[in-house]
């Protein structure tokens, strides 16, 4: 249930971005650059980090939405994400991805005292400085996005299939275009 009257019937963060277009446009463009712009991490890997952080934060909309985008970008990553969330030591999760997800968890939990050690571990597992940078930025951004969505009680879709269709649309068209759908 939404805590404010957004004046539109969209779901999740899209409802909030349309409520205040001046900031909505900036957030949408930032998200598009972050998750679909140039990076040594694939779109699916970046979506996995976003999904993982959203799961840790308990943000239902962002978890389901970004999982759907990730699966649309690369279905195999969905299975790897389930392993990363529930069975981190699975052989399906590469050492580099495990190290990056540990960094994401540190950001999410605000346990920054362990960052130096975990960044060293990520480097040792083959992560580049840019991959580490992008992981920390995605994790930080999704802590804010999750709190934005849940803090204002954004509307959730009544039909679970809406996540798949919107996820496929975003995977193909990007985040900037999701404001016009």
Short mmCIF file of C-alpha atoms in Angstrom, two decimals:
data_model
loop_
_atom_site.label_atom_id
_atom_site.label_comp_id
_atom_site.label_asym_id
_atom_site.label_seq_id
_atom_site.Cartn_x
_atom_site.Cartn_y
_atom_site.Cartn_z
CA UNK A 1 0.00 0.00 0.00
CA UNK A 2 1.39 3.37 -1.03
CA UNK A 3 1.91 5.90 1.76
CA UNK A 4 1.51 8.87 -0.58
CA UNK A 5 -0.87 9.52 -3.46
CA UNK A 6 1.41 9.34 -6.50
CA UNK A 7 -1.40 10.19 -8.89
CA UNK A 8 -0.58 7.23 -11.12
CA UNK A 9 -1.20 3.50 -11.05
CA UNK A 10 2.30 2.32 -11.92
CA UNK A 11 4.15 -0.16 -9.77
CA UNK A 12 7.28 0.00 -7.66
CA UNK A 13 9.88 2.62 -8.30
CA UNK A 14 8.31 3.61 -11.64
CA UNK A 15 5.34 4.96 -9.66
CA UNK A 16 7.71 7.13 -7.60
CA UNK A 17 9.85 8.27 -10.52
CA UNK A 18 6.75 9.49 -12.34
CA UNK A 19 5.49 11.22 -9.19
CA UNK A 20 8.43 13.64 -9.24
CA UNK A 21 9.76 13.71 -12.82
CA UNK A 22 12.65 16.11 -12.14
CA UNK A 23 14.36 13.57 -9.86
CA UNK A 24 12.79 10.56 -11.55
CA UNK A 25 14.55 11.32 -14.82
CA UNK A 26 17.93 11.63 -13.09
CA UNK A 27 17.44 8.39 -11.13
CA UNK A 28 16.31 6.58 -14.27
CA UNK A 29 19.30 7.77 -16.31
CA UNK A 30 21.69 6.94 -13.47
CA UNK A 31 20.22 3.44 -13.15
CA UNK A 32 20.50 2.90 -16.88
CA UNK A 33 24.17 3.96 -16.89
CA UNK A 34 24.88 1.87 -13.80
CA UNK A 35 23.22 -1.36 -14.92
CA UNK A 36 23.35 -1.18 -18.71
CA UNK A 37 26.18 1.21 -19.53
CA UNK A 38 29.81 0.27 -20.16
CA UNK A 39 31.33 -2.00 -17.51
CA UNK A 40 33.57 -5.06 -17.40
CA UNK A 41 30.67 -6.72 -15.55
CA UNK A 42 27.92 -8.06 -17.80
CA UNK A 43 24.41 -6.66 -17.56
CA UNK A 44 23.31 -9.94 -15.96
CA UNK A 45 26.12 -9.76 -13.36
CA UNK A 46 25.21 -6.18 -12.45
CA UNK A 47 21.54 -7.14 -12.22
CA UNK A 48 22.59 -10.04 -10.00
CA UNK A 49 24.33 -7.66 -7.60
CA UNK A 50 21.24 -5.40 -7.58
CA UNK A 51 18.99 -8.41 -6.98
CA UNK A 52 21.25 -9.77 -4.23
CA UNK A 53 21.32 -6.45 -2.34
CA UNK A 54 17.55 -6.05 -2.77
CA UNK A 55 17.06 -9.54 -1.35
CA UNK A 56 19.26 -8.73 1.64
CA UNK A 57 17.29 -5.52 2.20
CA UNK A 58 13.98 -7.38 1.95
CA UNK A 59 12.71 -5.14 -0.88
CA UNK A 60 10.19 -7.36 -2.64
CA UNK A 61 9.64 -5.14 -5.67
CA UNK A 62 13.33 -4.54 -6.44
CA UNK A 63 14.26 -8.18 -5.78
CA UNK A 64 11.60 -9.59 -8.11
CA UNK A 65 12.00 -6.87 -10.72
CA UNK A 66 15.78 -7.07 -11.05
CA UNK A 67 15.72 -10.86 -10.92
CA UNK A 68 13.35 -10.75 -13.91
CA UNK A 69 15.62 -8.33 -15.77
CA UNK A 70 18.66 -10.51 -15.01
CA UNK A 71 16.90 -13.66 -16.19
CA UNK A 72 15.82 -11.89 -19.38
CA UNK A 73 19.43 -10.84 -19.97
CA UNK A 74 20.82 -14.30 -19.15
CA UNK A 75 18.60 -17.11 -17.83
CA UNK A 76 21.58 -19.07 -16.48
CA UNK A 77 22.41 -16.21 -14.11
CA UNK A 78 19.06 -16.72 -12.33
CA UNK A 79 20.13 -20.19 -11.25
CA UNK A 80 23.52 -18.87 -10.16
CA UNK A 81 21.81 -16.12 -8.13
CA UNK A 82 19.72 -18.68 -6.25
CA UNK A 83 22.96 -20.48 -5.38
CA UNK A 84 24.63 -17.22 -4.36
CA UNK A 85 21.75 -16.33 -2.05
CA UNK A 86 21.09 -19.71 -0.49
CA UNK A 87 24.29 -21.70 -1.07
CA UNK A 88 27.21 -19.30 -1.60
CA UNK A 89 29.81 -22.04 -1.76
CA UNK A 90 28.15 -23.70 -4.75
CA UNK A 91 30.51 -24.55 -7.60
CA UNK A 92 28.17 -22.58 -9.90
CA UNK A 93 29.27 -19.34 -8.22
CA UNK A 94 32.75 -18.39 -9.45
CA UNK A 95 35.36 -17.27 -6.90
CA UNK A 96 35.31 -13.76 -8.41
CA UNK A 97 31.52 -13.50 -8.19
CA UNK A 98 31.59 -14.81 -4.60
CA UNK A 99 34.13 -12.13 -3.71
CA UNK A 100 32.08 -9.38 -5.38
CA UNK A 101 28.89 -10.51 -3.64
CA UNK A 102 30.73 -10.46 -0.31
CA UNK A 103 31.63 -6.84 -1.03
CA UNK A 104 27.99 -6.12 -1.88
CA UNK A 105 26.90 -7.66 1.42
CA UNK A 106 29.40 -5.54 3.35
CA UNK A 107 28.03 -2.39 1.73
CA UNK A 108 24.43 -3.50 2.38
CA UNK A 109 25.13 -4.26 6.04
CA UNK A 110 27.37 -1.19 6.49
CA UNK A 111 30.23 -3.37 7.78
CA UNK A 112 32.85 -1.19 6.17
CA UNK A 113 35.60 -2.18 8.63
CA UNK A 114 36.15 -5.35 6.58
CA UNK A 115 36.33 -3.65 3.18
CA UNK A 116 40.12 -3.61 2.82
CA UNK A 117 40.36 -7.36 3.42
CA UNK A 118 37.45 -8.20 1.10
CA UNK A 119 38.75 -5.92 -1.65
CA UNK A 120 42.09 -7.75 -1.42
CA UNK A 121 40.21 -11.03 -1.66
CA UNK A 122 38.29 -9.76 -4.70
CA UNK A 123 41.54 -8.74 -6.39
CA UNK A 124 43.01 -12.16 -5.58
CA UNK A 125 39.93 -13.80 -7.15
CA UNK A 126 40.54 -11.87 -10.38
CA UNK A 127 38.30 -8.82 -9.95
CA UNK A 128 39.56 -5.60 -11.52
CA UNK A 129 39.41 -2.22 -9.81
CA UNK A 130 36.54 -1.25 -12.13
CA UNK A 131 34.56 -4.39 -11.25
CA UNK A 132 35.07 -3.62 -7.55
CA UNK A 133 34.07 0.02 -8.11
CA UNK A 134 30.93 -0.97 -10.01
CA UNK A 135 29.98 -3.54 -7.36
CA UNK A 136 30.28 -1.01 -4.55
CA UNK A 137 28.36 1.64 -6.51
CA UNK A 138 25.54 -0.75 -7.46
CA UNK A 139 25.30 -2.00 -3.86
CA UNK A 140 25.20 1.54 -2.47
CA UNK A 141 22.65 2.70 -5.02
CA UNK A 142 20.36 -0.25 -4.36
CA UNK A 143 20.38 0.38 -0.64
CA UNK A 144 18.97 3.82 -1.48
CA UNK A 145 16.55 2.52 -4.15
CA UNK A 146 15.24 -0.20 -1.82
CA UNK A 147 14.62 2.29 0.96
CA UNK A 148 12.95 4.69 -1.49
CA UNK A 149 10.54 2.00 -2.72
CA UNK A 150 9.78 0.51 0.70
CA UNK A 151 9.94 3.82 2.57
CA UNK A 152 7.07 5.19 0.48
CA UNK A 153 5.25 1.86 0.26
CA UNK A 154 5.30 1.79 -3.53
CA UNK A 155 2.57 -0.31 -5.12
CA UNK A 156 3.41 -3.92 -5.91
CA UNK A 157 1.93 -5.67 -8.93
CA UNK A 158 -1.10 -7.81 -8.22
CA UNK A 159 -0.04 -10.23 -10.96
CA UNK A 160 3.37 -11.89 -10.47
CA UNK A 161 3.65 -12.15 -14.26
CA UNK A 162 4.05 -8.38 -14.41
CA UNK A 163 7.62 -8.76 -13.17
CA UNK A 164 8.55 -11.02 -16.08
CA UNK A 165 7.01 -8.80 -18.73
CA UNK A 166 8.46 -5.58 -17.32
CA UNK A 167 11.81 -7.32 -16.74
CA UNK A 168 11.95 -8.44 -20.36
CA UNK A 169 11.05 -4.92 -21.53
CA UNK A 170 13.77 -3.30 -19.39
CA UNK A 171 16.37 -5.91 -20.40
CA UNK A 172 15.72 -5.02 -24.04
CA UNK A 173 14.98 -1.27 -23.86
CA UNK A 174 16.83 -0.07 -20.76
CA UNK A 175 15.75 1.86 -17.69
CA UNK A 176 15.28 5.28 -19.26
CA UNK A 177 12.52 3.93 -21.47
CA UNK A 178 10.67 2.26 -18.57
CA UNK A 179 9.30 5.67 -17.60
CA UNK A 180 7.42 5.90 -20.88
CA UNK A 181 5.92 2.39 -20.81
#
